[in-house]
Amino acid sequence: MWAPQYPEGLEMKIWYNTLTGEVRTISALNHYIGMRTIEPSMFPEFGYISYIIGFIIVFGLASVIVNKRFMLISFLGLILATGFGALIDFYLWGYDYGHNLNPEAPIKIEGMSYQPPLIGTKQLLNFTAFSGPDIGGWIFIGVGVLLFGLLVYEWKKINDMKYFNFGFLLLAGSLIISCSTEPEQLNYGTDVCHFCKMTLMDNKFGAELVTKKGKIYKFDDIRCFINYYNSGNDDPYDFQHALVIDYLNPGKLINAFDAFYVKSTEIRSPMDGQAAAFETKASMSKFKKEWKGIYLAWGELVTQYK
């Protein structure tokens, strides 16, 4: 603290087990306003603070050895609890020291109390008092800041890992979907024929090719289907699925290699392919007779549009 008569200032340091500095001078000055003499015996904390500091050091070393996140959080909690506890304890001591004054003091100012500042400066009569942490306090604060920084780092690492995991799952899901070789239903009215670029409209006709890499080609007519199949753009051995629509079950895709085909000029297909596919031979035979057509197996069908 400073005053006009003490321009160089008076200093008192509180250690973990004693007091140093101009304690006698400060106590003598405080005597005029009724404050008690400052002595180490006023602080029972000096008897056990060393154990608290020792426990904190051991706990910190244990946190390093265990190297677990819960130990980091616990250690930070211990540092914060100890710090707040010390501040509260010092505030209560200062309140008692600054308010419980000797009524026989030479200088008495009605209603005046002289509680020292907890942290920072405070004007007490003609003295400017300052209170703040010294080396030990700053080390304590530094440890707390370091632990908080480590906790923020861990939190960011966890969240980054979550984002990484989410991104990885999203990417893996995309790859799985993109690599799927499962056929798709033909969407009439929206899908476009890969060969003639016309919109699929008649659900009694249509076909689909699915490559082993999952690429899907849709067609509105057996003519377009066979023309693309024979085009050489893709090796026939690269197709995982070759499918055609069963004429009797509109929209239903069946295996093109096993289907039964009828070719007839009576068949009005979208691109005049004049061919229809059936899942069963009985169905094919019925319509073959009705349309006065000819029966074609897969091997014969692929030669019809060359």
Short mmCIF file of N, CA and C in Angstrom, two decimals, residues 51-222:
data_model
loop_
_atom_site.label_atom_id
_atom_site.label_comp_id
_atom_site.label_asym_id
_atom_site.label_seq_id
_atom_site.Cartn_x
_atom_site.Cartn_y
_atom_site.Cartn_z
N TYR A 51 -0.57 -29.21 3.03
CA TYR A 51 -1.14 -30.51 2.66
C TYR A 51 -2.02 -30.38 1.41
N ILE A 52 -2.75 -29.26 1.36
CA ILE A 52 -3.60 -29.03 0.17
C ILE A 52 -2.73 -28.88 -1.08
N ILE A 53 -1.64 -28.11 -0.96
CA ILE A 53 -0.75 -27.94 -2.11
C ILE A 53 -0.14 -29.28 -2.52
N GLY A 54 0.28 -30.05 -1.49
CA GLY A 54 0.85 -31.37 -1.79
C GLY A 54 -0.14 -32.28 -2.49
N PHE A 55 -1.41 -32.23 -2.04
CA PHE A 55 -2.43 -33.07 -2.68
C PHE A 55 -2.64 -32.65 -4.13
N ILE A 56 -2.66 -31.33 -4.37
CA ILE A 56 -2.84 -30.85 -5.75
C ILE A 56 -1.69 -31.31 -6.64
N ILE A 57 -0.46 -31.23 -6.13
CA ILE A 57 0.69 -31.67 -6.92
C ILE A 57 0.61 -33.17 -7.24
N VAL A 58 0.28 -33.97 -6.22
CA VAL A 58 0.17 -35.42 -6.43
C VAL A 58 -0.95 -35.73 -7.42
N PHE A 59 -2.09 -35.03 -7.27
CA PHE A 59 -3.21 -35.27 -8.18
C PHE A 59 -2.82 -34.90 -9.62
N GLY A 60 -2.07 -33.79 -9.76
CA GLY A 60 -1.62 -33.39 -11.09
C GLY A 60 -0.71 -34.42 -11.71
N LEU A 61 0.23 -34.94 -10.92
CA LEU A 61 1.13 -35.98 -11.44
C LEU A 61 0.36 -37.25 -11.79
N ALA A 62 -0.63 -37.59 -10.95
CA ALA A 62 -1.46 -38.77 -11.24
C ALA A 62 -2.24 -38.57 -12.54
N SER A 63 -2.68 -37.35 -12.78
CA SER A 63 -3.43 -37.07 -14.03
C SER A 63 -2.54 -37.29 -15.24
N VAL A 64 -1.27 -36.90 -15.11
CA VAL A 64 -0.33 -37.10 -16.22
C VAL A 64 -0.10 -38.59 -16.44
N ILE A 65 0.05 -39.34 -15.36
CA ILE A 65 0.35 -40.77 -15.48
C ILE A 65 -0.86 -41.54 -16.02
N VAL A 66 -2.04 -41.25 -15.46
CA VAL A 66 -3.26 -41.95 -15.91
C VAL A 66 -3.60 -41.57 -17.34
N ASN A 67 -3.40 -40.28 -17.66
CA ASN A 67 -3.59 -39.79 -19.04
C ASN A 67 -4.99 -40.10 -19.56
N LYS A 68 -5.99 -39.80 -18.74
CA LYS A 68 -7.39 -39.97 -19.14
C LYS A 68 -8.11 -38.62 -19.06
N ARG A 69 -9.14 -38.50 -19.91
CA ARG A 69 -9.85 -37.23 -20.00
C ARG A 69 -10.55 -36.90 -18.66
N PHE A 70 -11.08 -37.90 -17.99
CA PHE A 70 -11.79 -37.61 -16.74
C PHE A 70 -10.82 -37.08 -15.67
N MET A 71 -9.55 -37.51 -15.74
CA MET A 71 -8.57 -36.99 -14.79
C MET A 71 -8.26 -35.52 -15.09
N LEU A 72 -8.23 -35.19 -16.38
CA LEU A 72 -8.00 -33.79 -16.76
C LEU A 72 -9.11 -32.90 -16.24
N ILE A 73 -10.36 -33.38 -16.43
CA ILE A 73 -11.51 -32.60 -15.95
C ILE A 73 -11.49 -32.49 -14.43
N SER A 74 -11.16 -33.60 -13.77
CA SER A 74 -11.13 -33.60 -12.30
C SER A 74 -10.05 -32.65 -11.79
N PHE A 75 -8.88 -32.67 -12.44
CA PHE A 75 -7.79 -31.81 -12.00
C PHE A 75 -8.15 -30.34 -12.18
N LEU A 76 -8.79 -30.01 -13.32
CA LEU A 76 -9.22 -28.63 -13.54
C LEU A 76 -10.26 -28.24 -12.49
N GLY A 77 -11.18 -29.17 -12.18
CA GLY A 77 -12.18 -28.89 -11.14
C GLY A 77 -11.52 -28.64 -9.79
N LEU A 78 -10.49 -29.42 -9.50
CA LEU A 78 -9.78 -29.26 -8.23
C LEU A 78 -9.09 -27.89 -8.16
N ILE A 79 -8.46 -27.50 -9.27
CA ILE A 79 -7.78 -26.20 -9.31
C ILE A 79 -8.78 -25.06 -9.13
N LEU A 80 -9.91 -25.14 -9.83
CA LEU A 80 -10.93 -24.09 -9.72
C LEU A 80 -11.52 -24.04 -8.32
N ALA A 81 -11.82 -25.21 -7.78
CA ALA A 81 -12.41 -25.25 -6.43
C ALA A 81 -11.44 -24.68 -5.40
N THR A 82 -10.17 -25.03 -5.53
CA THR A 82 -9.18 -24.52 -4.59
C THR A 82 -9.01 -23.01 -4.73
N GLY A 83 -8.98 -22.54 -5.99
CA GLY A 83 -8.83 -21.12 -6.23
C GLY A 83 -9.98 -20.31 -5.67
N PHE A 84 -11.22 -20.76 -5.98
CA PHE A 84 -12.39 -20.04 -5.45
C PHE A 84 -12.44 -20.14 -3.93
N GLY A 85 -12.08 -21.29 -3.39
CA GLY A 85 -12.07 -21.46 -1.95
C GLY A 85 -11.10 -20.50 -1.27
N ALA A 86 -9.93 -20.34 -1.89
CA ALA A 86 -8.91 -19.44 -1.33
C ALA A 86 -9.40 -17.99 -1.37
N LEU A 87 -10.05 -17.60 -2.46
CA LEU A 87 -10.56 -16.23 -2.57
C LEU A 87 -11.64 -15.97 -1.53
N ILE A 88 -12.54 -16.94 -1.37
CA ILE A 88 -13.61 -16.77 -0.38
C ILE A 88 -13.02 -16.68 1.03
N ASP A 89 -12.03 -17.55 1.30
CA ASP A 89 -11.40 -17.55 2.62
C ASP A 89 -10.71 -16.21 2.90
N PHE A 90 -10.01 -15.67 1.90
CA PHE A 90 -9.30 -14.40 2.07
C PHE A 90 -10.30 -13.25 2.24
N TYR A 91 -11.42 -13.33 1.48
CA TYR A 91 -12.44 -12.28 1.61
C TYR A 91 -13.02 -12.27 3.03
N LEU A 92 -13.31 -13.46 3.56
CA LEU A 92 -13.89 -13.54 4.90
C LEU A 92 -12.91 -13.04 5.95
N TRP A 93 -11.61 -13.35 5.77
CA TRP A 93 -10.61 -12.85 6.71
C TRP A 93 -10.54 -11.31 6.64
N GLY A 94 -10.52 -10.81 5.41
CA GLY A 94 -10.44 -9.35 5.23
C GLY A 94 -11.67 -8.65 5.80
N TYR A 95 -12.84 -9.29 5.65
CA TYR A 95 -14.06 -8.68 6.19
C TYR A 95 -13.97 -8.59 7.70
N ASP A 96 -13.55 -9.68 8.33
CA ASP A 96 -13.43 -9.69 9.78
C ASP A 96 -12.35 -8.71 10.25
N TYR A 97 -11.23 -8.67 9.55
CA TYR A 97 -10.12 -7.81 9.93
C TYR A 97 -10.48 -6.33 9.75
N GLY A 98 -11.26 -6.02 8.75
CA GLY A 98 -11.57 -4.63 8.47
C GLY A 98 -12.81 -4.10 9.16
N HIS A 99 -13.64 -4.99 9.72
CA HIS A 99 -14.88 -4.56 10.36
C HIS A 99 -14.85 -4.68 11.89
N ASN A 100 -14.19 -5.66 12.40
CA ASN A 100 -14.12 -5.83 13.85
C ASN A 100 -12.97 -4.99 14.40
N LEU A 101 -13.23 -3.74 14.64
CA LEU A 101 -12.21 -2.78 15.06
C LEU A 101 -12.26 -2.55 16.57
N ASN A 102 -11.13 -2.14 17.09
CA ASN A 102 -11.04 -1.83 18.52
C ASN A 102 -11.79 -0.52 18.79
N PRO A 103 -12.82 -0.55 19.65
CA PRO A 103 -13.58 0.68 19.92
C PRO A 103 -12.76 1.75 20.64
N GLU A 104 -11.60 1.37 21.17
CA GLU A 104 -10.74 2.34 21.86
C GLU A 104 -9.67 2.90 20.94
N ALA A 105 -9.81 2.71 19.64
CA ALA A 105 -8.79 3.16 18.69
C ALA A 105 -8.65 4.67 18.70
N PRO A 106 -7.41 5.19 18.50
CA PRO A 106 -7.21 6.65 18.51
C PRO A 106 -8.00 7.34 17.40
N ILE A 107 -8.10 6.70 16.28
CA ILE A 107 -8.84 7.32 15.17
C ILE A 107 -10.10 6.52 14.93
N LYS A 108 -11.21 7.19 15.07
CA LYS A 108 -12.49 6.51 14.84
C LYS A 108 -13.34 7.38 13.90
N ILE A 109 -13.80 6.78 12.85
CA ILE A 109 -14.69 7.46 11.91
C ILE A 109 -15.98 6.66 11.86
N GLU A 110 -17.05 7.28 12.27
CA GLU A 110 -18.33 6.58 12.38
C GLU A 110 -18.74 5.99 11.04
N GLY A 111 -19.06 4.69 11.08
CA GLY A 111 -19.54 4.01 9.87
C GLY A 111 -18.44 3.60 8.93
N MET A 112 -17.19 3.88 9.26
CA MET A 112 -16.07 3.56 8.37
C MET A 112 -15.55 2.15 8.66
N SER A 113 -15.32 1.36 7.63
CA SER A 113 -14.67 0.05 7.75
C SER A 113 -13.46 0.06 6.83
N TYR A 114 -12.57 -0.89 7.08
CA TYR A 114 -11.29 -0.86 6.35
C TYR A 114 -10.95 -2.23 5.75
N GLN A 115 -11.95 -2.85 5.18
CA GLN A 115 -11.69 -4.18 4.59
C GLN A 115 -10.71 -4.05 3.43
N PRO A 116 -9.60 -4.82 3.46
CA PRO A 116 -8.63 -4.76 2.36
C PRO A 116 -9.26 -5.25 1.06
N PRO A 117 -8.75 -4.79 -0.08
CA PRO A 117 -9.30 -5.27 -1.36
C PRO A 117 -8.98 -6.74 -1.56
N LEU A 118 -9.91 -7.45 -2.19
CA LEU A 118 -9.66 -8.88 -2.48
C LEU A 118 -8.63 -8.99 -3.61
N ILE A 119 -8.91 -8.30 -4.71
CA ILE A 119 -7.97 -8.19 -5.83
C ILE A 119 -8.12 -6.78 -6.39
N GLY A 120 -7.01 -6.09 -6.58
CA GLY A 120 -7.06 -4.74 -7.12
C GLY A 120 -6.74 -3.71 -6.06
N THR A 121 -7.14 -2.46 -6.31
CA THR A 121 -6.81 -1.35 -5.38
C THR A 121 -8.06 -0.83 -4.69
N LYS A 122 -7.81 -0.21 -3.55
CA LYS A 122 -8.91 0.36 -2.78
C LYS A 122 -8.34 1.49 -1.92
N GLN A 123 -9.06 2.61 -1.85
CA GLN A 123 -8.61 3.76 -1.06
C GLN A 123 -9.10 3.58 0.37
N LEU A 124 -8.17 3.54 1.31
CA LEU A 124 -8.49 3.45 2.73
C LEU A 124 -7.86 4.66 3.42
N LEU A 125 -8.70 5.70 3.72
CA LEU A 125 -8.22 6.99 4.24
C LEU A 125 -7.18 7.54 3.27
N ASN A 126 -5.96 7.83 3.76
CA ASN A 126 -4.97 8.38 2.82
C ASN A 126 -4.04 7.31 2.25
N PHE A 127 -4.41 6.03 2.45
CA PHE A 127 -3.62 4.92 1.90
C PHE A 127 -4.34 4.33 0.66
N THR A 128 -3.53 3.99 -0.31
CA THR A 128 -4.04 3.23 -1.46
C THR A 128 -3.57 1.79 -1.32
N ALA A 129 -4.49 0.91 -1.02
CA ALA A 129 -4.13 -0.49 -0.79
C ALA A 129 -4.29 -1.29 -2.08
N PHE A 130 -3.38 -2.20 -2.29
CA PHE A 130 -3.45 -3.08 -3.47
C PHE A 130 -3.28 -4.52 -3.02
N SER A 131 -4.04 -5.39 -3.61
CA SER A 131 -3.92 -6.82 -3.32
C SER A 131 -3.94 -7.59 -4.64
N GLY A 132 -3.00 -8.52 -4.77
CA GLY A 132 -2.96 -9.30 -6.01
C GLY A 132 -2.08 -10.52 -5.85
N PRO A 133 -2.17 -11.45 -6.79
CA PRO A 133 -1.35 -12.68 -6.71
C PRO A 133 0.11 -12.39 -6.97
N ASP A 134 0.97 -13.15 -6.33
CA ASP A 134 2.41 -13.07 -6.60
C ASP A 134 2.81 -14.33 -7.38
N ILE A 135 4.07 -14.69 -7.30
CA ILE A 135 4.57 -15.79 -8.15
C ILE A 135 3.76 -17.07 -7.95
N GLY A 136 3.53 -17.44 -6.68
CA GLY A 136 2.78 -18.67 -6.41
C GLY A 136 1.37 -18.61 -6.97
N GLY A 137 0.74 -17.44 -6.81
CA GLY A 137 -0.62 -17.29 -7.34
C GLY A 137 -0.66 -17.36 -8.85
N TRP A 138 0.34 -16.72 -9.49
CA TRP A 138 0.36 -16.77 -10.96
C TRP A 138 0.64 -18.18 -11.48
N ILE A 139 1.46 -18.93 -10.77
CA ILE A 139 1.69 -20.33 -11.17
C ILE A 139 0.38 -21.10 -11.09
N PHE A 140 -0.36 -20.88 -10.00
CA PHE A 140 -1.66 -21.54 -9.82
C PHE A 140 -2.61 -21.17 -10.96
N ILE A 141 -2.67 -19.87 -11.27
CA ILE A 141 -3.54 -19.41 -12.37
C ILE A 141 -3.07 -19.99 -13.71
N GLY A 142 -1.74 -20.02 -13.91
CA GLY A 142 -1.20 -20.57 -15.16
C GLY A 142 -1.57 -22.03 -15.35
N VAL A 143 -1.51 -22.80 -14.25
CA VAL A 143 -1.90 -24.22 -14.34
C VAL A 143 -3.37 -24.34 -14.73
N GLY A 144 -4.21 -23.51 -14.13
CA GLY A 144 -5.64 -23.54 -14.47
C GLY A 144 -5.88 -23.20 -15.93
N VAL A 145 -5.18 -22.16 -16.43
CA VAL A 145 -5.35 -21.77 -17.84
C VAL A 145 -4.87 -22.89 -18.76
N LEU A 146 -3.74 -23.51 -18.40
CA LEU A 146 -3.21 -24.61 -19.21
C LEU A 146 -4.19 -25.78 -19.25
N LEU A 147 -4.76 -26.12 -18.11
CA LEU A 147 -5.73 -27.22 -18.06
C LEU A 147 -6.97 -26.90 -18.88
N PHE A 148 -7.42 -25.64 -18.77
CA PHE A 148 -8.59 -25.24 -19.56
C PHE A 148 -8.29 -25.34 -21.06
N GLY A 149 -7.07 -24.91 -21.45
CA GLY A 149 -6.68 -25.02 -22.86
C GLY A 149 -6.65 -26.46 -23.32
N LEU A 150 -6.12 -27.35 -22.46
CA LEU A 150 -6.09 -28.77 -22.81
C LEU A 150 -7.49 -29.34 -22.95
N LEU A 151 -8.40 -28.88 -22.07
CA LEU A 151 -9.77 -29.37 -22.13
C LEU A 151 -10.45 -28.91 -23.42
N VAL A 152 -10.21 -27.65 -23.81
CA VAL A 152 -10.76 -27.14 -25.08
C VAL A 152 -10.20 -27.94 -26.26
N TYR A 153 -8.89 -28.25 -26.19
CA TYR A 153 -8.26 -29.04 -27.25
C TYR A 153 -8.91 -30.42 -27.34
N GLU A 154 -9.14 -31.06 -26.19
CA GLU A 154 -9.78 -32.38 -26.18
C GLU A 154 -11.19 -32.30 -26.74
N TRP A 155 -11.91 -31.24 -26.35
CA TRP A 155 -13.29 -31.08 -26.82
C TRP A 155 -13.32 -30.94 -28.34
N LYS A 156 -12.37 -30.13 -28.87
CA LYS A 156 -12.32 -29.95 -30.32
C LYS A 156 -11.95 -31.24 -31.01
N LYS A 157 -11.04 -32.01 -30.41
CA LYS A 157 -10.63 -33.27 -31.02
C LYS A 157 -11.80 -34.24 -31.08
N ILE A 158 -12.61 -34.27 -30.00
CA ILE A 158 -13.77 -35.16 -29.99
C ILE A 158 -14.75 -34.75 -31.07
N ASN A 159 -15.01 -33.43 -31.16
CA ASN A 159 -15.98 -32.96 -32.16
C ASN A 159 -15.46 -33.17 -33.57
N ASP A 160 -14.12 -32.94 -33.75
CA ASP A 160 -13.55 -33.20 -35.07
C ASP A 160 -13.70 -34.66 -35.44
N MET A 161 -13.52 -35.54 -34.43
CA MET A 161 -13.66 -36.96 -34.68
C MET A 161 -15.10 -37.31 -35.03
N LYS A 162 -16.05 -36.60 -34.35
CA LYS A 162 -17.45 -36.85 -34.67
C LYS A 162 -17.74 -36.45 -36.10
N TYR A 163 -17.21 -35.23 -36.45
CA TYR A 163 -17.42 -34.78 -37.82
C TYR A 163 -16.75 -35.73 -38.81
N PHE A 164 -15.53 -36.21 -38.38
CA PHE A 164 -14.83 -37.13 -39.26
C PHE A 164 -15.64 -38.40 -39.44
N ASN A 165 -16.15 -38.92 -38.29
CA ASN A 165 -16.93 -40.15 -38.37
C ASN A 165 -18.18 -39.96 -39.21
N PHE A 166 -18.84 -38.78 -39.00
CA PHE A 166 -20.05 -38.52 -39.77
C PHE A 166 -19.73 -38.44 -41.25
N GLY A 167 -18.62 -37.71 -41.56
CA GLY A 167 -18.22 -37.58 -42.96
C GLY A 167 -17.84 -38.91 -43.56
N PHE A 168 -17.12 -39.72 -42.72
CA PHE A 168 -16.71 -41.04 -43.20
C PHE A 168 -17.92 -41.91 -43.49
N LEU A 169 -18.90 -41.89 -42.56
CA LEU A 169 -20.11 -42.69 -42.76
C LEU A 169 -20.88 -42.20 -43.98
N LEU A 170 -20.92 -40.85 -44.13
CA LEU A 170 -21.63 -40.29 -45.29
C LEU A 170 -20.96 -40.71 -46.58
N LEU A 171 -19.61 -40.62 -46.57
CA LEU A 171 -18.86 -41.01 -47.76
C LEU A 171 -19.03 -42.50 -48.03
N ALA A 172 -18.92 -43.30 -46.95
CA ALA A 172 -19.08 -44.75 -47.13
C ALA A 172 -20.47 -45.08 -47.64
N GLY A 173 -21.47 -44.38 -47.07
CA GLY A 173 -22.84 -44.60 -47.52
C GLY A 173 -23.02 -44.24 -48.97
N SER A 174 -22.38 -43.12 -49.36
CA SER A 174 -22.47 -42.69 -50.76
C SER A 174 -21.83 -43.70 -51.68
N LEU A 175 -20.66 -44.22 -51.21
CA LEU A 175 -19.96 -45.21 -52.04
C LEU A 175 -20.78 -46.48 -52.17
N ILE A 176 -21.39 -46.87 -51.03
CA ILE A 176 -22.21 -48.09 -51.08
C ILE A 176 -23.37 -47.92 -52.03
N ILE A 177 -24.02 -46.72 -51.92
CA ILE A 177 -25.17 -46.46 -52.79
C ILE A 177 -24.73 -46.39 -54.24
N SER A 178 -23.60 -45.65 -54.47
CA SER A 178 -23.15 -45.48 -55.85
C SER A 178 -22.68 -46.79 -56.45
N CYS A 179 -22.21 -47.73 -55.60
CA CYS A 179 -21.69 -49.00 -56.11
C CYS A 179 -22.77 -50.07 -56.13
N SER A 180 -23.98 -49.73 -55.73
CA SER A 180 -25.04 -50.72 -55.72
C SER A 180 -25.36 -51.17 -57.14
N THR A 181 -25.52 -52.46 -57.28
CA THR A 181 -25.87 -53.01 -58.62
C THR A 181 -27.31 -53.47 -58.64
N GLU A 182 -28.09 -53.03 -57.67
CA GLU A 182 -29.49 -53.43 -57.64
C GLU A 182 -30.27 -52.65 -58.68
N PRO A 183 -31.20 -53.28 -59.35
CA PRO A 183 -32.01 -52.59 -60.37
C PRO A 183 -32.91 -51.54 -59.73
N GLU A 184 -33.38 -50.62 -60.53
CA GLU A 184 -34.35 -49.62 -60.10
C GLU A 184 -35.65 -49.81 -60.87
N GLN A 185 -36.75 -49.44 -60.24
CA GLN A 185 -38.02 -49.46 -60.95
C GLN A 185 -38.03 -48.38 -62.03
N LEU A 186 -38.70 -48.66 -63.11
CA LEU A 186 -38.83 -47.64 -64.15
C LEU A 186 -39.91 -46.64 -63.71
N ASN A 187 -39.59 -45.38 -63.79
CA ASN A 187 -40.54 -44.33 -63.40
C ASN A 187 -41.15 -43.72 -64.66
N TYR A 188 -42.32 -44.20 -64.97
CA TYR A 188 -42.98 -43.74 -66.19
C TYR A 188 -43.48 -42.30 -66.00
N GLY A 189 -43.27 -41.52 -67.05
CA GLY A 189 -43.65 -40.12 -66.99
C GLY A 189 -42.49 -39.22 -66.59
N THR A 190 -41.41 -39.81 -66.02
CA THR A 190 -40.25 -38.99 -65.61
C THR A 190 -38.94 -39.52 -66.18
N ASP A 191 -38.76 -40.86 -66.15
CA ASP A 191 -37.51 -41.42 -66.68
C ASP A 191 -37.43 -41.23 -68.19
N VAL A 192 -36.18 -41.09 -68.66
CA VAL A 192 -35.94 -40.88 -70.09
C VAL A 192 -35.17 -42.07 -70.65
N CYS A 193 -35.58 -42.51 -71.83
CA CYS A 193 -34.89 -43.63 -72.48
C CYS A 193 -33.45 -43.23 -72.80
N HIS A 194 -32.50 -44.08 -72.40
CA HIS A 194 -31.09 -43.76 -72.62
C HIS A 194 -30.73 -43.74 -74.09
N PHE A 195 -31.50 -44.47 -74.88
CA PHE A 195 -31.13 -44.60 -76.30
C PHE A 195 -31.82 -43.54 -77.17
N CYS A 196 -33.15 -43.43 -77.06
CA CYS A 196 -33.88 -42.50 -77.95
C CYS A 196 -34.19 -41.16 -77.27
N LYS A 197 -33.93 -41.05 -76.00
CA LYS A 197 -34.12 -39.82 -75.22
C LYS A 197 -35.58 -39.42 -75.08
N MET A 198 -36.49 -40.37 -75.31
CA MET A 198 -37.92 -40.11 -75.10
C MET A 198 -38.31 -40.50 -73.67
N THR A 199 -39.32 -39.81 -73.14
CA THR A 199 -39.79 -40.12 -71.80
C THR A 199 -40.55 -41.44 -71.80
N LEU A 200 -40.28 -42.27 -70.81
CA LEU A 200 -40.98 -43.56 -70.70
C LEU A 200 -42.46 -43.28 -70.38
N MET A 201 -43.37 -43.85 -71.19
CA MET A 201 -44.79 -43.55 -71.01
C MET A 201 -45.66 -44.79 -70.86
N ASP A 202 -45.35 -45.86 -71.59
CA ASP A 202 -46.22 -47.05 -71.58
C ASP A 202 -45.60 -48.11 -70.68
N ASN A 203 -46.26 -48.40 -69.54
CA ASN A 203 -45.64 -49.31 -68.57
C ASN A 203 -45.79 -50.79 -68.92
N LYS A 204 -46.34 -51.09 -70.11
CA LYS A 204 -46.32 -52.49 -70.57
C LYS A 204 -45.03 -52.79 -71.34
N PHE A 205 -44.27 -51.71 -71.58
CA PHE A 205 -43.01 -51.86 -72.31
C PHE A 205 -41.90 -51.13 -71.53
N GLY A 206 -40.71 -51.59 -71.79
CA GLY A 206 -39.57 -50.96 -71.13
C GLY A 206 -38.50 -51.99 -70.80
N ALA A 207 -37.33 -51.52 -70.52
CA ALA A 207 -36.22 -52.42 -70.19
C ALA A 207 -35.17 -51.66 -69.40
N GLU A 208 -34.24 -52.43 -68.86
CA GLU A 208 -33.20 -51.79 -68.03
C GLU A 208 -31.93 -52.63 -68.07
N LEU A 209 -30.80 -51.93 -68.13
CA LEU A 209 -29.50 -52.58 -68.03
C LEU A 209 -28.77 -52.00 -66.82
N VAL A 210 -28.18 -52.86 -66.01
CA VAL A 210 -27.41 -52.42 -64.84
C VAL A 210 -26.02 -53.03 -64.97
N THR A 211 -25.00 -52.15 -64.98
CA THR A 211 -23.63 -52.64 -65.10
C THR A 211 -23.12 -53.15 -63.75
N LYS A 212 -22.00 -53.83 -63.79
CA LYS A 212 -21.40 -54.34 -62.54
C LYS A 212 -20.87 -53.22 -61.67
N LYS A 213 -20.74 -52.02 -62.24
CA LYS A 213 -20.31 -50.85 -61.45
C LYS A 213 -21.50 -50.07 -60.91
N GLY A 214 -22.72 -50.56 -61.21
CA GLY A 214 -23.91 -49.91 -60.68
C GLY A 214 -24.55 -48.88 -61.59
N LYS A 215 -24.02 -48.71 -62.79
CA LYS A 215 -24.61 -47.74 -63.70
C LYS A 215 -25.89 -48.34 -64.32
N ILE A 216 -26.90 -47.51 -64.40
CA ILE A 216 -28.21 -47.99 -64.84
C ILE A 216 -28.63 -47.28 -66.13
N TYR A 217 -29.06 -48.06 -67.10
CA TYR A 217 -29.61 -47.53 -68.36
C TYR A 217 -31.07 -47.97 -68.44
N LYS A 218 -31.93 -47.02 -68.74
CA LYS A 218 -33.36 -47.35 -68.86
C LYS A 218 -33.81 -47.11 -70.29
N PHE A 219 -34.77 -47.92 -70.72
CA PHE A 219 -35.24 -47.87 -72.11
C PHE A 219 -36.76 -47.93 -72.12
N ASP A 220 -37.34 -47.30 -73.16
CA ASP A 220 -38.81 -47.30 -73.25
C ASP A 220 -39.34 -48.39 -74.17
N ASP A 221 -38.44 -49.07 -74.87
CA ASP A 221 -38.90 -50.05 -75.86
C ASP A 221 -37.81 -51.11 -76.03
N ILE A 222 -38.24 -52.32 -76.37
CA ILE A 222 -37.27 -53.40 -76.58
C ILE A 222 -36.32 -53.05 -77.73
#
